[in-house]
CSV table of C-alpha atoms in Angstrom, one decimal:
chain,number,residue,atom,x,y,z
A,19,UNK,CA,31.8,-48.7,-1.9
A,20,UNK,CA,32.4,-47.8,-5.4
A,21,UNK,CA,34.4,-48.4,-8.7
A,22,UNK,CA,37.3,-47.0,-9.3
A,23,UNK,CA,39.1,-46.3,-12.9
A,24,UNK,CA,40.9,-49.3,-12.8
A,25,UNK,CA,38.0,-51.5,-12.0
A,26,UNK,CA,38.7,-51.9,-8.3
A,27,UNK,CA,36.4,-51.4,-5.4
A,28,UNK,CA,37.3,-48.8,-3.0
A,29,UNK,CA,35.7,-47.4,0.2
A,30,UNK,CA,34.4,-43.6,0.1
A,31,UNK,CA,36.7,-41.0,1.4
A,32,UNK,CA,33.3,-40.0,3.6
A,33,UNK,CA,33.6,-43.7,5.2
A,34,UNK,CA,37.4,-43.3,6.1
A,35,UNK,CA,38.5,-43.1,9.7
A,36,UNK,CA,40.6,-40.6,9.8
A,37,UNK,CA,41.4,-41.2,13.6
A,38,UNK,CA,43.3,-44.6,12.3
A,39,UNK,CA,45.7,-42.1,10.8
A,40,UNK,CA,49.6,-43.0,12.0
A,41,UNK,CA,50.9,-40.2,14.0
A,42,UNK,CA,54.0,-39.9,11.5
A,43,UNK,CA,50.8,-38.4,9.3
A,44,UNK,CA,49.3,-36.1,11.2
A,45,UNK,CA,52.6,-34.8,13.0
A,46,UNK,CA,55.1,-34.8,10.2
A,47,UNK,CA,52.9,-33.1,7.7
A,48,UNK,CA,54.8,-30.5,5.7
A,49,UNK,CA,53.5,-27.0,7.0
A,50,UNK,CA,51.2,-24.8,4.7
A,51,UNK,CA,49.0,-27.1,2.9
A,52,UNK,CA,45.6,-28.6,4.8
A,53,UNK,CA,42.5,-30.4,3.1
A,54,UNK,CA,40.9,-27.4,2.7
A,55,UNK,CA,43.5,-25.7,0.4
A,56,UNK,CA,44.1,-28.1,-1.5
A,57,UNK,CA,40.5,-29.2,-2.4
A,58,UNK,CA,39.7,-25.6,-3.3
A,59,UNK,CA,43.2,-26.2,-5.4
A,60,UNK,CA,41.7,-29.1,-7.2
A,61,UNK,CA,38.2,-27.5,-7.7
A,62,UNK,CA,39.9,-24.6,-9.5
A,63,UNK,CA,42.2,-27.0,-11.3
A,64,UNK,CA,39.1,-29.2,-12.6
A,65,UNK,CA,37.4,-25.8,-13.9
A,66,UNK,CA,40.4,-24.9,-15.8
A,67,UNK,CA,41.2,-27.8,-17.1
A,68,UNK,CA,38.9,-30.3,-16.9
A,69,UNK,CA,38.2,-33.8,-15.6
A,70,UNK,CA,40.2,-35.8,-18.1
A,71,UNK,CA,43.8,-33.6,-17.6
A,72,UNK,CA,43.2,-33.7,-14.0
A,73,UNK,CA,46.4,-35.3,-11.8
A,74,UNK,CA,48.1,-35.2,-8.8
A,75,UNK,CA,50.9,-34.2,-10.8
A,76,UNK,CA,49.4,-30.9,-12.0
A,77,UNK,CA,47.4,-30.7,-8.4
A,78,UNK,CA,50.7,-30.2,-7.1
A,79,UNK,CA,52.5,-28.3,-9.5
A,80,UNK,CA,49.9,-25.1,-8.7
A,81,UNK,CA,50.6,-25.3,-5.6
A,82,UNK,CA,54.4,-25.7,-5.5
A,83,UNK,CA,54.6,-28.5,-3.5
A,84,UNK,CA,55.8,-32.0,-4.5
A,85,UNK,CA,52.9,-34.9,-4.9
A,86,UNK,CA,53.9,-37.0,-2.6
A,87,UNK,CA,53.4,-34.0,0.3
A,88,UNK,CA,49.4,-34.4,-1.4
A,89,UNK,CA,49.6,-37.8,0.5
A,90,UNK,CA,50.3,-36.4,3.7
A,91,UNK,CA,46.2,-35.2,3.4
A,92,UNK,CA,44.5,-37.5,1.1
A,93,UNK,CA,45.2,-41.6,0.3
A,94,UNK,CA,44.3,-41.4,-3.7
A,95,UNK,CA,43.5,-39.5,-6.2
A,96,UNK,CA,39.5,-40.7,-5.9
A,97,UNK,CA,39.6,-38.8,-2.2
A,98,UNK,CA,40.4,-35.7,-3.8
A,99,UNK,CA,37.5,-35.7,-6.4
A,100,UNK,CA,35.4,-36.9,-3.9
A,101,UNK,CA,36.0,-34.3,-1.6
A,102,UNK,CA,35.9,-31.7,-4.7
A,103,UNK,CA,32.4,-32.8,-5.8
A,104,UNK,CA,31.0,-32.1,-2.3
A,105,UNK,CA,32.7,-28.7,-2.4
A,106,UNK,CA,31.1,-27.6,-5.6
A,107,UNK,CA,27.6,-29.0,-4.3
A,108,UNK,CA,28.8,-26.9,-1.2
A,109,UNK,CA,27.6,-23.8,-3.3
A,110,UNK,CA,23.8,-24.7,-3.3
A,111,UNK,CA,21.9,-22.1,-1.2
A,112,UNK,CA,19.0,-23.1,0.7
A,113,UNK,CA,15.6,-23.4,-1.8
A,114,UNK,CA,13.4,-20.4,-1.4
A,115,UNK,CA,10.6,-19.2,-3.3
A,116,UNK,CA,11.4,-16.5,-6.1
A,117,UNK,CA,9.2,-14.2,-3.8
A,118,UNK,CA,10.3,-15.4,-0.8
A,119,UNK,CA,7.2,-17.7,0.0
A,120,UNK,CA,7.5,-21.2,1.2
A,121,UNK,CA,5.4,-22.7,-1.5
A,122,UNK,CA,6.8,-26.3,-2.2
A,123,UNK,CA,6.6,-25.4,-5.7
A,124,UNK,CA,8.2,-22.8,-6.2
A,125,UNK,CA,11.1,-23.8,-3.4
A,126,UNK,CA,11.3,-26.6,-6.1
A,127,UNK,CA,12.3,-24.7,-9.0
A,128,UNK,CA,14.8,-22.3,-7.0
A,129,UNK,CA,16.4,-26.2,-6.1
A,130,UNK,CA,16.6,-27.2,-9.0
A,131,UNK,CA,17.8,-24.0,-10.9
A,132,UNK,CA,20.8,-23.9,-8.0
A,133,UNK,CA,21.2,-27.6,-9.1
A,134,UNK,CA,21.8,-26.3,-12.6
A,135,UNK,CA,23.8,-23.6,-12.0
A,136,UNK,CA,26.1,-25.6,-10.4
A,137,UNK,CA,26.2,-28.2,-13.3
A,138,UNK,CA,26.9,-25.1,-15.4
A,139,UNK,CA,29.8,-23.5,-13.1
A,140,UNK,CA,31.7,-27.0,-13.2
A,141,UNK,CA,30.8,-29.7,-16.0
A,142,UNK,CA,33.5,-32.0,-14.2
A,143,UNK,CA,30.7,-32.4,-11.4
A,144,UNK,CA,27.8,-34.5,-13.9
A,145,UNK,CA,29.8,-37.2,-14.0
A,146,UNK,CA,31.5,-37.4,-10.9
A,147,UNK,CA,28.3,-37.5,-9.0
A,148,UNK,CA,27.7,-41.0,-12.0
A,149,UNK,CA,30.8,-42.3,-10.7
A,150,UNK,CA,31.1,-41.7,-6.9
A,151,UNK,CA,28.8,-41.8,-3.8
A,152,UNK,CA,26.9,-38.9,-3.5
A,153,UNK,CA,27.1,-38.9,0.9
A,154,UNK,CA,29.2,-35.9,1.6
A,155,UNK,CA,28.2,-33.1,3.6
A,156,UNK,CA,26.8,-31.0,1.2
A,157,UNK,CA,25.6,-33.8,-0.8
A,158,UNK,CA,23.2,-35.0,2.3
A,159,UNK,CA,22.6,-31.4,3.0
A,160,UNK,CA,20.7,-31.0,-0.3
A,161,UNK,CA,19.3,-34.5,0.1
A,162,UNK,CA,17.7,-33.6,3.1
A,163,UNK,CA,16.6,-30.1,1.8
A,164,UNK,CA,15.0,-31.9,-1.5
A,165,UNK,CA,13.2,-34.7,1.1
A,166,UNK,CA,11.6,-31.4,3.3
A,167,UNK,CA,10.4,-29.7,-0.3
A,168,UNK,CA,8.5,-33.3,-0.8
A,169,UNK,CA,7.4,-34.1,2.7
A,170,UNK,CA,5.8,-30.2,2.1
A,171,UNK,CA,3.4,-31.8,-0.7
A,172,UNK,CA,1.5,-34.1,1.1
A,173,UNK,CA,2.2,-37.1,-0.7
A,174,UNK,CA,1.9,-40.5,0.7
A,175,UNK,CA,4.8,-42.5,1.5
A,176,UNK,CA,5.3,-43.9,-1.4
A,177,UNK,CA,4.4,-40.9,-4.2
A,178,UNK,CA,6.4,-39.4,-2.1
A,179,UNK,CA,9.5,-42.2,-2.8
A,180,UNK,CA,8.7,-41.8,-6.5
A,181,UNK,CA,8.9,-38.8,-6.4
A,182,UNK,CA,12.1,-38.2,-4.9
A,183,UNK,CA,13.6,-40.5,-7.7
A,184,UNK,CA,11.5,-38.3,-10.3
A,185,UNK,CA,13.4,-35.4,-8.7
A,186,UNK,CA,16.8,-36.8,-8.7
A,187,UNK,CA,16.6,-38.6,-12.0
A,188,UNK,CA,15.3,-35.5,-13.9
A,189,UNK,CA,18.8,-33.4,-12.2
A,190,UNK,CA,21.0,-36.1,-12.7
A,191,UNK,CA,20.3,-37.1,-15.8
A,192,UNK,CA,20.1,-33.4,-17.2
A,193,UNK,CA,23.6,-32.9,-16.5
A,194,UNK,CA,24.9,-34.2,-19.5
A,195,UNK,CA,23.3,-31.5,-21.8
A,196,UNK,CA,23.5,-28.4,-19.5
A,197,UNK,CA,25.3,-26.5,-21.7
A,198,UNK,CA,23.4,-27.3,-24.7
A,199,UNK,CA,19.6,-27.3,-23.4
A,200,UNK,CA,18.6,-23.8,-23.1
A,201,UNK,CA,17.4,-22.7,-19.9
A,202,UNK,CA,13.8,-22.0,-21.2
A,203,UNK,CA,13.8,-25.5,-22.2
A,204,UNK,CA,15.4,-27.0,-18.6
A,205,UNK,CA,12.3,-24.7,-17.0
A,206,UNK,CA,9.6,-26.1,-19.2
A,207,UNK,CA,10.4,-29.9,-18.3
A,208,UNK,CA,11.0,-28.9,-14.6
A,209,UNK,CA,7.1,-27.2,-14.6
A,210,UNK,CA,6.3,-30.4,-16.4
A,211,UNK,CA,7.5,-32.3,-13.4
A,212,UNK,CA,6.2,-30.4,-10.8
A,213,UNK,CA,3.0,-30.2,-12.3
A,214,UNK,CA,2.9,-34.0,-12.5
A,215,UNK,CA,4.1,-34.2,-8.3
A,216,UNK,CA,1.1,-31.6,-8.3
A,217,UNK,CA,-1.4,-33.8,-9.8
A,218,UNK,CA,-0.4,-36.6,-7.4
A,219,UNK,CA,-0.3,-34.6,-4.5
A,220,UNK,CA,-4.2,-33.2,-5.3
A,221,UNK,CA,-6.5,-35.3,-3.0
């Protein structure tokens, strides 16, 4: 569960049962538009335009459909940025070494720099991941990938835990200045970070 604009709690689009849908919805659709198109639509619409002047209105509008054919596909508004947010996160490639090794380390850095890019690509996506569940897809996908990097140190259970937050703290919370902090400076405090998981993970 998680808070909407207007204060109100609201279920995940991830969590909805889509199989409940009437029939009217899924046979009576109008033709041309699927979930797919138009979250790709509101990805490109967010980039242009930002987080702030995003609506269903304008969502629509680039497509050349009315919004109340959006409907037919989505329940709200929040469904739609969900679903956007796990599309953007959708563009992390798997972590690998800049050498192609499978050194935790530098598997790390190639996760995090992804992370970044993506940060970069779409500053609408900091603080969506702040306001909705991250447990898309894509979202679990680098979850899991990030949980094999730290199971690949050696660290006990929980290091390991602390870690993980460590990890997830330092990307979140870096989102907010991603397109002030240079890079060099990002890289420095992510070598910091690994070097303390290092230290913990030394016997």
């Amino acid at each position: 569960m998680t808070a909407a604009d207007s204060g109100e709690i609201r279920s995940s689009v991830w969590l909805a049962d889509r199989s409940a849908a009437p029939a009217r919805r899924r046979s009576e659709a109008p033709s041309g538009l699927d979930r797919e198109r138009i979250t790709a639509a509101t990805v490109r619409l967010l980039d242009a335009d930002g987080l702030a002047r995003f609506s269903m209105r304008r969502l629509a509008a680039g497509l050349g459909v009315t919004a109340m054919s959006l409907y037919w596909y989505v329940d709200t508004k929040h469904d739609l940025l969900e679903l956007a947010l796990d599309s953007a996160l959708g563009e992390l490639a798997p972590p690998t070494g800049p050498d192609g090794s499978d050194g935790w380390p530098g598997r790390l850095r190639a996760l995090a720099r992804g992370y970044r890019r993506v940060l970069a690509d779409h500053p609408w996506v900091a603080p969506l991941t702040a306001a909705y569940p991250n447990i898309g897809p894509h979202a679990r996908a680098f979850d899991a990938d990030l949980q094999r990097l730290l199971d690949a140190t050696g660290l006990a259970d929980a290091s390991r835990t602390g870690a993980h937050l460590a990890v997830t703290q330092f990307l979140h919370g870096c989102g907010g200045t991603i397109r002030r902090a240079p890079e060099g400076d990002f890289c420095l405090a992510l070598d910091v970070l690994i070097a303390g998981i290092e230290a913990k993970s030394t016997p």
